[in-house]
Each structure stands twice: as C-alpha cells, then as structure tokens.
Coordinates of C-alpha atoms in Angstrom, one line a residue:
Chain A
M1 CA -3.3 -16.9 -6.2
I2 CA -1.3 -17.1 -3.0
S3 CA 2.1 -15.3 -2.9
S4 CA 4.5 -17.5 -0.9
P5 CA 6.9 -14.7 0.0
L6 CA 4.0 -12.6 1.3
F7 CA 2.5 -15.7 3.1
V8 CA 5.8 -16.3 4.9
K9 CA 6.1 -12.6 5.8
E10 CA 2.6 -12.6 7.3
L11 CA 3.3 -15.7 9.3
K12 CA 6.4 -14.1 10.7
E13 CA 4.5 -10.9 11.6
A14 CA 1.9 -13.1 13.4
K15 CA 4.5 -15.1 15.2
W16 CA 4.0 -13.4 18.6
K17 CA 0.3 -13.4 18.3
I18 CA 0.4 -17.2 17.6
I19 CA 2.7 -17.8 20.6
T20 CA 0.6 -15.6 22.9
G21 CA -2.5 -17.3 21.7
L22 CA -1.1 -20.8 22.2
L23 CA 0.2 -19.9 25.7
I24 CA -3.2 -18.4 26.9
T25 CA -5.5 -21.0 25.3
G26 CA -3.0 -23.9 25.9
I27 CA -2.7 -23.2 29.6
T28 CA -6.4 -22.6 29.9
G29 CA -7.2 -25.9 28.1
A30 CA -4.6 -27.9 30.0
S31 CA -5.9 -26.7 33.4
L32 CA -9.6 -27.6 32.7
P33 CA -9.3 -31.4 33.5
F34 CA -7.4 -30.7 36.7
L35 CA -9.8 -28.0 37.9
V36 CA -12.9 -30.1 37.9
D37 CA -12.4 -31.5 41.4
Y38 CA -11.6 -28.1 42.9
L39 CA -14.6 -26.6 41.3
G40 CA -16.8 -29.4 42.8
V41 CA -15.6 -28.4 46.3
F42 CA -16.0 -24.7 45.4
V43 CA -19.6 -25.2 44.4
E44 CA -20.4 -27.2 47.5
Q45 CA -18.9 -24.6 49.9
M46 CA -19.8 -21.3 48.1
A47 CA -23.1 -19.6 48.9
M48 CA -25.0 -19.3 45.6
P49 CA -28.6 -19.4 44.2
E50 CA -29.9 -22.9 44.0
W51 CA -30.5 -22.8 40.2
A52 CA -26.8 -21.9 39.7
R53 CA -25.7 -24.7 42.1
S54 CA -27.9 -27.1 40.1
I55 CA -26.5 -26.2 36.7
L56 CA -22.9 -26.3 38.0
G57 CA -23.5 -29.5 39.8
Q58 CA -24.9 -31.1 36.7
Q59 CA -21.8 -30.1 34.7
L60 CA -19.3 -31.2 37.3
G61 CA -21.0 -34.5 37.7
N62 CA -20.7 -35.2 34.0
Y63 CA -17.1 -34.8 32.9
P64 CA -17.7 -34.8 29.1
L65 CA -20.4 -32.2 29.6
Y66 CA -18.1 -30.2 31.8
L67 CA -15.2 -30.4 29.3
W68 CA -17.3 -29.6 26.2
S69 CA -19.2 -26.7 27.7
N70 CA -16.1 -25.1 29.3
W71 CA -13.9 -25.6 26.3
Y72 CA -16.1 -25.2 23.2
G73 CA -18.9 -23.3 24.9
K74 CA -16.8 -20.9 26.9
N75 CA -13.0 -20.7 26.9
L76 CA -12.0 -21.6 23.4
L77 CA -15.1 -19.8 22.1
Q78 CA -14.1 -16.6 23.7
F79 CA -10.4 -16.9 22.8
S80 CA -11.0 -17.9 19.2
V81 CA -13.2 -14.9 18.6
A82 CA -10.8 -12.6 20.4
F83 CA -7.7 -13.9 18.5
A84 CA -9.7 -13.9 15.2
V85 CA -10.3 -10.1 15.4
I86 CA -6.8 -9.5 16.9
I87 CA -5.1 -11.2 14.0
A88 CA -7.3 -9.9 11.2
G89 CA -7.8 -6.3 12.5
P90 CA -4.4 -5.0 11.5
L91 CA -3.9 -7.0 8.3
I92 CA -4.6 -4.1 5.9
A93 CA -5.2 -1.2 8.3
G94 CA -1.8 -2.0 10.0
E95 CA 0.0 -1.7 6.6
R96 CA -1.8 1.6 6.0
A97 CA -0.9 2.9 9.5
R98 CA 2.8 2.1 9.2
N99 CA 2.8 3.4 5.6
T100 CA 3.9 0.1 4.0
L101 CA 0.7 -0.5 1.9
E102 CA 2.1 1.5 -1.0
F103 CA 5.3 -0.5 -0.8
L104 CA 3.4 -3.7 -1.0
A105 CA 0.8 -2.7 -3.6
S106 CA 3.5 -1.3 -5.9
R107 CA 5.0 -4.8 -6.2
P108 CA 3.8 -7.3 -8.8
L109 CA 1.0 -8.5 -6.7
S110 CA -2.7 -8.2 -7.5
R111 CA -5.1 -6.9 -4.9
V112 CA -6.8 -10.3 -4.9
Q113 CA -3.4 -11.9 -4.2
I114 CA -2.7 -9.5 -1.3
I115 CA -6.1 -10.1 0.4
L116 CA -6.2 -13.9 -0.2
T117 CA -2.6 -14.4 1.0
K118 CA -3.1 -12.3 4.1
A119 CA -6.4 -14.1 4.8
A120 CA -4.8 -17.5 4.3
A121 CA -1.9 -16.7 6.6
G122 CA -4.2 -15.3 9.2
S123 CA -6.6 -18.2 9.0
V124 CA -3.6 -20.6 9.4
S125 CA -2.4 -18.7 12.4
L126 CA -5.9 -18.8 13.9
G127 CA -6.3 -22.5 13.0
V128 CA -2.9 -23.4 14.7
I129 CA -4.1 -21.7 17.9
I130 CA -7.4 -23.5 17.9
L131 CA -6.1 -26.9 16.9
V132 CA -3.0 -27.1 19.1
S133 CA -4.8 -25.8 22.2
T134 CA -7.6 -28.3 21.7
V135 CA -5.1 -31.1 21.3
I136 CA -3.4 -29.9 24.5
T137 CA -6.7 -30.0 26.3
L138 CA -7.4 -33.5 25.1
V139 CA -3.9 -34.7 26.1
A140 CA -4.3 -33.0 29.5
S141 CA -7.6 -34.8 29.9
Y142 CA -5.9 -38.1 29.5
A143 CA -3.0 -37.0 31.7
A144 CA -5.6 -36.3 34.4
A145 CA -7.0 -39.8 34.0
R146 CA -10.2 -38.5 32.5
P147 CA -10.2 -39.8 29.0
V148 CA -12.9 -38.7 26.5
P149 CA -13.5 -40.2 23.0
V150 CA -11.0 -38.5 20.7
A151 CA -13.2 -38.3 17.5
W152 CA -16.2 -37.1 19.6
F153 CA -14.2 -34.4 21.3
M154 CA -12.4 -33.2 18.1
S155 CA -15.8 -33.0 16.2
G156 CA -16.3 -29.7 18.1
L157 CA -13.3 -28.1 16.2
L158 CA -14.9 -27.7 12.8
P159 CA -17.8 -25.4 13.9
Q160 CA -15.5 -23.6 16.3
Y161 CA -13.0 -22.8 13.5
A162 CA -15.8 -21.9 11.0
G163 CA -17.3 -19.5 13.4
A164 CA -13.9 -18.0 14.2
L165 CA -13.4 -17.4 10.4
V166 CA -16.7 -15.4 10.4
F167 CA -15.3 -13.0 12.9
F168 CA -11.8 -13.1 11.3
N169 CA -13.3 -12.0 7.9
L170 CA -15.5 -9.5 9.5
A171 CA -12.4 -7.9 11.1
L172 CA -10.6 -8.1 7.8
M173 CA -13.4 -6.3 6.0
L174 CA -13.3 -3.5 8.6
S175 CA -9.5 -3.5 8.3
V176 CA -9.7 -2.8 4.5
R177 CA -11.8 0.3 5.3
S178 CA -9.7 1.6 8.1
D179 CA -6.2 2.9 8.8
D180 CA -6.3 1.8 12.4
G181 CA -6.0 -2.0 13.1
L182 CA -7.0 -1.7 16.7
K183 CA -10.2 0.2 15.7
A184 CA -11.1 -2.5 13.2
A185 CA -10.5 -5.3 15.8
V186 CA -12.5 -3.4 18.5
I187 CA -15.5 -2.9 16.2
A188 CA -15.5 -6.6 15.1
G189 CA -15.1 -7.6 18.8
G190 CA -18.0 -5.3 19.7
I191 CA -20.2 -7.0 17.1
A192 CA -19.1 -10.4 18.6
L193 CA -20.0 -9.1 22.1
L194 CA -23.5 -8.2 20.9
L195 CA -23.9 -11.7 19.6
F196 CA -22.7 -13.1 22.9
A197 CA -25.3 -10.9 24.6
A198 CA -28.0 -12.1 22.2
E199 CA -27.6 -15.5 23.6
W200 CA -29.4 -14.1 26.7
V201 CA -32.4 -13.1 24.7
A202 CA -34.8 -16.0 24.5
P203 CA -36.0 -15.6 20.8
L204 CA -32.3 -15.4 19.6
R205 CA -30.9 -18.1 21.8
G206 CA -29.3 -20.9 19.8
R207 CA -29.7 -19.0 16.6
T208 CA -26.5 -16.9 16.5
V209 CA -23.1 -17.8 15.1
I210 CA -21.9 -17.9 18.8
S211 CA -24.3 -20.8 19.6
M212 CA -23.4 -22.5 16.3
M213 CA -19.8 -22.4 17.3
A214 CA -20.5 -24.1 20.7
A215 CA -22.0 -26.9 18.7
S216 CA -24.2 -28.4 21.5
R217 CA -25.7 -30.9 19.1
S218 CA -22.3 -32.3 18.3
F219 CA -21.9 -32.8 22.1
V220 CA -25.0 -34.9 22.2
T221 CA -24.5 -36.9 19.0
G222 CA -20.8 -36.6 18.2
D223 CA -21.9 -35.5 14.7
V224 CA -21.1 -32.3 13.0
H225 CA -24.1 -30.1 12.2
F226 CA -23.4 -29.6 8.5
G227 CA -26.2 -27.0 8.2
H228 CA -24.6 -24.7 10.7
L229 CA -21.2 -25.4 9.4
F230 CA -22.3 -24.6 5.8
F231 CA -24.0 -21.4 7.0
M232 CA -20.9 -20.2 8.9
L233 CA -18.6 -21.0 6.0
L234 CA -20.9 -19.2 3.6
L235 CA -21.0 -16.2 5.9
A236 CA -17.3 -16.2 6.2
L237 CA -16.9 -16.4 2.4
G238 CA -19.4 -13.5 1.9
L239 CA -17.4 -11.3 4.3
L240 CA -14.1 -12.2 2.6
W241 CA -15.7 -11.3 -0.8
A242 CA -16.8 -8.0 0.7
A243 CA -13.3 -7.3 2.0
L244 CA -11.9 -8.2 -1.4
T245 CA -14.3 -6.0 -3.3
A246 CA -13.7 -3.0 -1.0
F247 CA -9.9 -3.5 -1.3
R248 CA -10.0 -3.7 -5.1
Q249 CA -12.0 -0.4 -5.2
S250 CA -9.8 1.5 -2.8
D251 CA -6.9 3.8 -3.7
V252 CA -3.6 3.2 -2.1
Chain N
M1 CA 8.7 -1.4 -31.6
R2 CA 6.8 0.8 -29.1
E3 CA 7.4 4.5 -29.4
Y4 CA 6.2 5.5 -26.0
A5 CA 6.7 3.9 -22.6
I6 CA 3.9 5.9 -21.2
E7 CA 0.8 7.3 -23.0
T8 CA -2.1 8.9 -21.3
E9 CA -5.2 10.3 -22.9
E10 CA -7.4 12.8 -21.0
L11 CA -6.4 11.0 -17.8
T12 CA -8.3 12.5 -14.9
K13 CA -8.5 11.9 -11.2
A14 CA -11.0 13.7 -9.0
F15 CA -11.2 13.6 -5.2
G16 CA -14.7 14.9 -4.6
D17 CA -14.9 18.3 -6.3
V18 CA -11.1 18.6 -6.6
R19 CA -9.5 17.5 -9.8
A20 CA -6.0 16.4 -8.8
V21 CA -5.2 15.4 -12.4
D22 CA -7.2 17.1 -15.1
G23 CA -7.3 15.7 -18.6
L24 CA -3.7 14.7 -18.8
N25 CA -2.3 13.9 -22.2
L26 CA 1.3 12.8 -21.6
Q27 CA 3.7 10.9 -23.8
V28 CA 7.0 9.6 -22.5
P29 CA 9.2 8.2 -25.3
V30 CA 10.9 4.8 -24.7
G31 CA 14.5 5.3 -23.6
S32 CA 14.1 8.9 -22.4
I33 CA 14.7 10.4 -18.9
F34 CA 11.5 12.4 -18.4
G35 CA 11.4 14.9 -15.7
L36 CA 7.8 15.6 -14.4
L37 CA 8.0 19.0 -12.8
G38 CA 5.5 20.8 -10.8
P39 CA 4.9 22.5 -7.5
N40 CA 3.7 20.6 -4.5
G41 CA 0.1 19.5 -5.0
A42 CA 0.4 19.7 -8.8
G43 CA -0.8 16.1 -9.2
K44 CA 2.6 14.5 -9.9
T45 CA 2.2 11.7 -7.3
T46 CA -1.5 11.1 -8.2
T47 CA -0.4 10.7 -11.8
I48 CA 2.3 8.3 -11.0
K49 CA 0.0 6.3 -8.7
M50 CA -2.6 6.0 -11.6
L51 CA 0.2 4.8 -13.9
L52 CA 1.1 2.0 -11.5
G53 CA -2.6 1.0 -10.8
L54 CA -2.4 2.2 -7.2
V55 CA -5.1 4.8 -7.8
A56 CA -8.1 4.3 -10.1
P57 CA -8.5 7.0 -12.7
T58 CA -11.9 8.8 -12.7
S59 CA -11.9 9.1 -16.5
G60 CA -9.5 8.9 -19.4
S61 CA -7.1 6.1 -20.2
A62 CA -3.4 5.3 -19.9
R63 CA -1.0 2.7 -21.1
V64 CA 2.3 1.9 -19.6
L65 CA 4.7 -0.3 -21.6
G66 CA 1.7 -1.1 -23.7
F67 CA -0.4 -2.3 -20.8
D68 CA -3.7 -0.7 -19.7
V69 CA -3.5 0.8 -16.2
R70 CA -7.0 -0.3 -15.4
T71 CA -6.9 -3.9 -16.4
Q72 CA -3.2 -4.9 -16.5
S73 CA -1.6 -3.1 -13.6
E74 CA 0.0 -6.2 -12.3
E75 CA 1.9 -6.6 -15.6
I76 CA 3.0 -3.0 -15.4
R77 CA 4.3 -3.4 -11.8
R78 CA 6.2 -6.5 -12.9
R79 CA 8.2 -4.4 -15.3
V80 CA 8.5 -1.1 -13.4
G81 CA 11.0 -0.2 -10.7
Y82 CA 9.3 2.3 -8.3
L83 CA 10.8 4.5 -5.7
S84 CA 8.6 6.9 -3.8
E85 CA 9.6 9.4 -1.1
T86 CA 6.3 8.8 0.7
S87 CA 6.3 5.0 0.7
G88 CA 7.4 3.3 3.9
M89 CA 9.4 0.1 4.2
Y90 CA 9.1 -2.8 6.8
G91 CA 11.2 -1.3 9.5
Y92 CA 11.4 -4.5 11.6
M93 CA 13.2 -6.3 8.7
S94 CA 16.9 -6.2 8.2
V95 CA 18.2 -4.8 4.9
G96 CA 19.0 -8.4 3.8
E97 CA 15.5 -9.6 4.8
L98 CA 13.8 -6.8 2.9
L99 CA 15.9 -7.5 -0.2
S100 CA 15.2 -11.2 0.1
F101 CA 11.4 -10.6 0.5
T102 CA 11.2 -8.2 -2.4
R103 CA 13.5 -10.3 -4.6
R104 CA 11.1 -13.2 -4.4
L105 CA 8.2 -11.0 -5.6
Y106 CA 9.7 -10.3 -9.0
P107 CA 10.1 -12.7 -11.9
R108 CA 13.5 -11.2 -12.8
W109 CA 16.1 -9.9 -10.3
D110 CA 19.7 -8.9 -11.0
K111 CA 21.6 -10.0 -8.0
A112 CA 24.7 -8.4 -9.4
V113 CA 23.0 -5.0 -9.4
E114 CA 21.9 -5.6 -5.8
D115 CA 25.4 -6.5 -4.7
K116 CA 27.0 -3.7 -6.6
Y117 CA 24.9 -1.0 -5.0
I118 CA 24.9 -2.5 -1.6
D119 CA 28.7 -2.3 -1.7
L120 CA 28.7 1.1 -3.3
F121 CA 26.3 2.6 -0.7
R122 CA 27.9 0.6 2.1
L123 CA 24.6 -0.6 3.3
P124 CA 24.9 -3.1 6.2
R125 CA 22.7 -6.1 5.3
T126 CA 22.2 -7.0 8.9
R127 CA 21.0 -3.6 10.1
R128 CA 17.3 -3.1 10.6
V129 CA 15.6 -0.8 8.1
S130 CA 14.2 1.3 10.9
A131 CA 17.8 2.0 12.1
L132 CA 18.9 3.3 8.7
S133 CA 19.3 7.1 8.1
R134 CA 16.9 8.7 5.7
G135 CA 19.6 8.8 3.0
M136 CA 20.4 5.1 3.4
R137 CA 16.7 4.3 3.1
T138 CA 16.5 6.2 -0.1
Q139 CA 19.6 4.3 -1.3
L140 CA 18.0 1.0 -0.4
G141 CA 14.8 2.1 -2.2
L142 CA 16.9 2.8 -5.3
I143 CA 18.3 -0.7 -5.2
L144 CA 14.8 -2.2 -4.9
A145 CA 13.8 -0.1 -7.9
L146 CA 16.8 -1.0 -10.1
A147 CA 17.4 -4.7 -9.3
P148 CA 14.2 -6.1 -10.8
C149 CA 15.6 -5.2 -14.3
P150 CA 12.8 -2.8 -15.0
E151 CA 11.9 -1.5 -18.4
L152 CA 10.7 1.7 -16.7
I153 CA 12.0 3.3 -13.6
V154 CA 9.6 5.6 -11.8
L155 CA 11.0 7.9 -9.2
D156 CA 8.6 10.1 -7.2
E157 CA 10.4 12.9 -5.5
P158 CA 13.2 10.5 -4.9
T159 CA 15.8 12.9 -3.4
N160 CA 13.7 14.6 -0.8
G161 CA 15.7 14.6 2.4
L162 CA 19.1 13.8 0.8
D163 CA 22.0 16.2 1.4
P164 CA 23.6 17.8 -1.8
V165 CA 26.3 15.1 -1.9
G166 CA 23.7 12.4 -1.6
V167 CA 21.6 14.0 -4.4
R168 CA 24.6 14.2 -6.7
H169 CA 25.5 10.6 -6.0
F170 CA 21.9 9.4 -6.5
L171 CA 21.5 11.2 -9.8
Q172 CA 24.9 9.8 -11.0
V173 CA 23.7 6.3 -10.2
I174 CA 20.5 6.8 -12.3
L175 CA 22.6 8.2 -15.2
D176 CA 25.1 5.3 -15.0
E177 CA 22.5 2.6 -14.7
V178 CA 20.2 3.7 -17.6
S179 CA 22.8 5.0 -20.0
G180 CA 22.8 2.7 -23.0
S181 CA 20.4 0.3 -21.3
G182 CA 17.3 1.4 -23.2
Q183 CA 15.5 1.8 -19.9
T184 CA 13.0 4.7 -19.5
V185 CA 13.0 6.9 -16.5
L186 CA 10.1 9.0 -15.2
M187 CA 11.2 11.2 -12.4
S188 CA 8.9 13.6 -10.6
S189 CA 10.4 16.5 -8.7
H190 CA 10.0 20.1 -7.7
M191 CA 13.8 20.4 -7.4
L192 CA 14.4 21.9 -10.8
Y193 CA 18.2 21.7 -10.8
Q194 CA 18.1 18.0 -10.3
V195 CA 15.8 17.4 -13.2
E196 CA 17.9 19.8 -15.3
R197 CA 20.9 17.7 -14.6
V198 CA 19.5 14.3 -15.7
A199 CA 16.4 14.7 -17.8
D200 CA 16.3 14.9 -21.6
R201 CA 12.6 15.7 -21.7
V202 CA 10.5 17.6 -19.2
G203 CA 6.8 18.0 -18.6
L204 CA 5.3 20.7 -16.4
L205 CA 2.3 19.9 -14.3
V206 CA 0.4 22.7 -12.6
R207 CA -2.9 22.2 -10.8
G208 CA -3.4 18.9 -12.5
K209 CA -2.9 20.1 -16.0
L210 CA 0.1 19.5 -18.2
L211 CA 1.2 23.0 -19.3
L212 CA 4.1 21.9 -21.5
S213 CA 6.0 18.8 -22.5
K214 CA 9.2 19.2 -24.6
P215 CA 12.7 18.0 -25.0
M216 CA 15.0 19.8 -22.6
D217 CA 17.3 21.3 -25.2
Q218 CA 14.4 22.5 -27.3
L219 CA 12.8 24.0 -24.3
K220 CA 15.9 25.9 -23.2
L221 CA 16.7 27.0 -26.7
G222 CA 13.2 28.2 -27.5
Q223 CA 12.3 29.8 -24.2
K224 CA 13.8 33.4 -24.0
K225 CA 13.0 36.6 -22.4
I226 CA 13.6 39.9 -24.3
Q227 CA 14.1 43.0 -22.2
A228 CA 13.6 46.2 -24.1
A229 CA 13.3 49.9 -23.4
F230 CA 11.7 51.8 -26.3
Q231 CA 11.7 55.5 -27.2
V232 CA 8.2 55.2 -28.6
D233 CA 5.2 52.9 -28.0
P234 CA 5.8 49.7 -30.0
P235 CA 3.1 48.8 -32.5
D236 CA 0.6 46.1 -31.4
K237 CA 1.2 43.9 -34.5
I238 CA 4.8 43.4 -33.5
L239 CA 3.9 42.5 -29.9
K240 CA 1.5 39.9 -31.3
M241 CA 4.0 38.1 -33.6
P242 CA 4.0 34.3 -33.6
G243 CA 6.2 33.0 -30.8
I244 CA 5.4 35.7 -28.3
E245 CA 3.9 34.1 -25.2
R246 CA 3.4 37.1 -22.9
V247 CA 4.2 40.8 -22.8
D248 CA 4.7 42.7 -19.5
H249 CA 5.5 46.4 -19.5
D250 CA 6.0 49.4 -17.2
G251 CA 5.7 52.5 -19.4
R252 CA 8.0 51.9 -22.3
R253 CA 10.1 49.3 -20.5
Y254 CA 9.0 45.9 -21.8
V255 CA 9.6 42.2 -20.9
I256 CA 8.6 40.0 -23.7
H257 CA 8.4 36.2 -23.2
V258 CA 9.0 34.2 -26.3
S259 CA 8.9 30.4 -27.0
D260 CA 9.9 30.5 -30.6
N261 CA 10.9 32.7 -33.6
V262 CA 13.3 34.6 -31.4
D263 CA 15.6 36.0 -34.1
E264 CA 12.8 37.5 -36.2
I265 CA 11.1 39.0 -33.2
V266 CA 14.3 40.7 -32.0
A267 CA 15.0 42.0 -35.5
K268 CA 11.5 43.6 -35.6
L269 CA 11.9 45.1 -32.1
R270 CA 15.2 46.6 -33.1
E271 CA 13.5 48.5 -36.0
I272 CA 11.6 50.4 -33.3
P273 CA 13.5 53.4 -31.9
H274 CA 14.9 52.0 -28.6
F275 CA 17.4 52.5 -25.8
A276 CA 18.1 48.8 -25.4
V277 CA 16.9 45.4 -26.7
E278 CA 18.5 42.5 -24.9
V279 CA 17.8 38.7 -25.2
V280 CA 18.0 36.8 -21.9
D281 CA 18.5 33.0 -21.8
L282 CA 16.2 31.2 -19.4
N283 CA 17.2 28.3 -17.2
L284 CA 14.7 25.6 -16.2
E285 CA 13.8 27.5 -13.0
D286 CA 13.0 30.6 -15.0
I287 CA 10.9 28.6 -17.4
F288 CA 9.2 26.9 -14.6
M289 CA 8.3 30.2 -12.9
E290 CA 7.1 31.5 -16.2
Y291 CA 4.4 28.8 -16.4
A292 CA 3.9 27.8 -12.8
G293 CA 3.9 31.3 -11.6
N294 CA 1.0 32.4 -13.7
G295 CA -0.5 29.0 -14.5
S296 CA -1.1 29.9 -18.1
E297 CA -1.1 27.4 -20.9
P298 CA 1.4 27.9 -23.7
S299 CA 0.0 28.8 -27.1

C-alpha cells in the first residue's frame, strides 16, 4: 500500500518544513519552563483587569497547570494545527501546480498508493514535530528544576496528534481538489480559526476538536479521554477517505 | 499470442458538452510503430491519457496489453514507458536522483539502457533537472520511458521544442531501440515528417474522431490525386466510381481524390476527350490535409 520510494521523496520534500517546525515549536516549548518566573513578575506589575490577573495568577501559581495549558492548550495546539495544514496543503495541489502530478500518476502507482503514501509521510513529519518538541519541553522543564510526571505530561500527546490529523486530512482533501497548495492550506487554516473562535461561544465551548486536542480532562486525571480520541481519529479517517475518493475520481 | 497492443471500442471522453474523443475504435498491432496524427486539439493527448488510466473514459472501453484501462491501469503503467511533452519533472532533483527515484518504482529496469543513453546524450548525473535545457529534459524523459523494459512505449508529442538535429537523433534512438525487440510504439504528433520517418502505421484523429487508420505504405500507395483537364463534361458515373473520395472542379479542370482502384479510374478518365490526365503521388502531409482540412470521413 505504501510506496517506499515515494515515501522517502515526500520526507525529503518536507525536510525544511520539519526543521522549521522543530525550531519554532522546540524553542517555544523549551522557553516555557524558564518564562514562568518572569511572567509572575509581569502579572504583578502590569495593569490589567482583575479577572485576567486572577486567571493568570492561578496558572502561574500551579506549574503543572501552567505548563499544560500553555503547551497543549495554546502553543503546541496552534503550531500543530498550523503545521498540519502547511504540510498537507501542497501534497497534491503542489504536484499539480508544478506540473509533476502527471509524471507521478503515469508511474506504476495506484491512486490509493499515492494518497496513502503522501498522507503517511506527512503524518510522520507532523508527528515528529509534535513529539520531539514535546520531549524538548519536558526536558527543559527538568533542566529548569521544575519536574513534572513524564507519563502524565506525555498523555496529552495522543489527543493533540489525533486532532492535528483531523486538520491535516482536511487540508489534504482540499489539496486534492485544488491546484494551489497555499489556497488549500489557507482554507483549512480558516476552518481551524473558526473552531478556535467557537471556543468563545458558550454552547460550543468544550465541544470542538480544538478543545478535545487541549485535553483538559487528561490534565486533571492523567488519563486519555478515549471517546474524544476515537471521535477525532474517526473524523480524520473520514476526511482521508473523502480525499482518496476525490483523487480516484479526478482526471490527471 | 495477442494481436493488438491497444484496442479501443467506442472510446469517448466528454468534458461538459465537448467530446474530446468521440467513439474511438483504434487497433494498434503488437510490434508496430503507430503514428497517431492530428492537429492540435484533435484529442490525441486525451486518448493517450485514457489508455494510461490518467483520465477516466466517459463511455466505451479500451484494453492495453490485454489489461482494461478502467480497472487495471496500474498493470498497464507497469508495462508502459511514457514520455509526454506536457509532463513536468522534479526540477529540484539531480538527474541521478530522478533516475534513482523512478527506477525504484518499476519492477524491471534495464540499468544498461539507462547508462547507455546517459552516455550517448552526455547527460550530467549531478546536474539539477531544472538546470537542463529543454532538449536534455526530453532526452532524460526518453531514458525514463525506455529503461523500464516496456512492452509498449507511448510518446505524446515527444519532439516539441527539439531542434532538427535533436529530432533526428531522438527518432533514430526510437528506431534503434525497438527494431527487433518486439516492442510497440504509439507516437502522437502533429509533425508529419517525423511520423512519416518512423511509423509503419498511422491513424488520423480529427475533432476526436478517427478518420483513418492504415499501414503507412498502403496509405501512401492508395492515396492519389488525379489532375485532369477535359474537353467535354465527364459523365457522372465515372466520377462516382469506387475508390473516388472527392471531386473538385473549376469548369472542366478537375482534381479527383482517390484512395483505391487508381489504375482503372485513370483508364476510364483517359477515354474521355481530354487535354491532360495526370496522377499525383501524395505524401503524408498531403493526405493529412485531405482529411484534416475538410474533416470528412473516408468511405
């Protein structure tokens, strides 16, 4: 099902995206444990509404809460969604735009193989960014003498990755229907932004893929919420299936 | 033993209301070099893409090397070497990287063929594909089409952009490579002299319809033009003899287009009082213009 030459080619093409992703997310994650003291001073000295000071003070006074909410609930959440659409957007549309799709499709590869191999390579690239940057964050936390339980912290990875795959496959589906990778990525990113915004609407709060990725229940219990995980994986598979069907029906 | 490498039956592709290929019935014998001729927009590329499973037919059926284009296109592509003028290559790869990537996609790959033509064309393996001239890219594409040991080689307008020396070189490689190998070649082109040089059979596609498909020698022997100037009006029954395709006249000066039965027709015409009756041989370009020019179907 997976073509190894194509898989290697895709990883090579994603090389700079992976490096950029690791740099940005790695530096951000590594800085989180060291910023907590400065942020405490900042909150004390800055003029701000009392409710904001209260929330920030609560976070800063509880290091595990601070780390989880800033990493899984904010920084990694935003970066993983962004890199998901940046990696997936050009996968098919980019081949079309640079006129290489015909070259690829005229080789002994089925459409299923092309899509699955590209999806696999992209998912691995995305997974590397999410996993390595999270490990860097954990190591930095220990380096800053602020240890957190490893298993507990790493339990946030699964929902984060599953949610990122939803946006990855959404961008892939749009990529199949487009000849502009940037356009596919921007539309998928726009849909993600709407879901971020939906978190501000009370009836939707906690019910979107975004909130499932932040996995606040895992923070409290250290357990993975398998219902949310299953839902996101099912959604990701559905979008992959839609991308596959559209690609099989399209002319090259 | 299969008789035809390619067989299509009422193969049709419509884009909206436009029928790019319209009820195509094409047969390409195994081992032949088949020239698919037609003006730009005739449907040659769409036909080739349907044969490779890149474009889904709207209706009709086609088999390539015995495999169905709808359900077994991967098997077809495994056995076909394809070079298209419109297809791009990965410009960021070096020549060596592109060859290595492509080599690993095929079950069979003749490294000796690859090396032979890399040397012959003097292609630098370390140079990026994007830095190659158009002619060198075509040569690289030809290597990618020949090295997988294909049973069928499909060339879609392969020589566009090549200079005359490059074209001659390219065609010679095709002839050298397939002579005696049993490989079949389907070459689409609107460059008639190129097809005339290499093809042993030709098909003419105009506005999505196959107007003729014949062996080259039969086509050139059979297709004639008779120029005649008569002293009296010739009788209708002579102008409607079997083999006469079309009759144009200006007063008593006639141009009679024939596809068969030439000797008998000339003998009958010479029985009519005349100033001159002359048989003119047609080359492929003349024949092409005969059909493509008026788009008529042969009788």
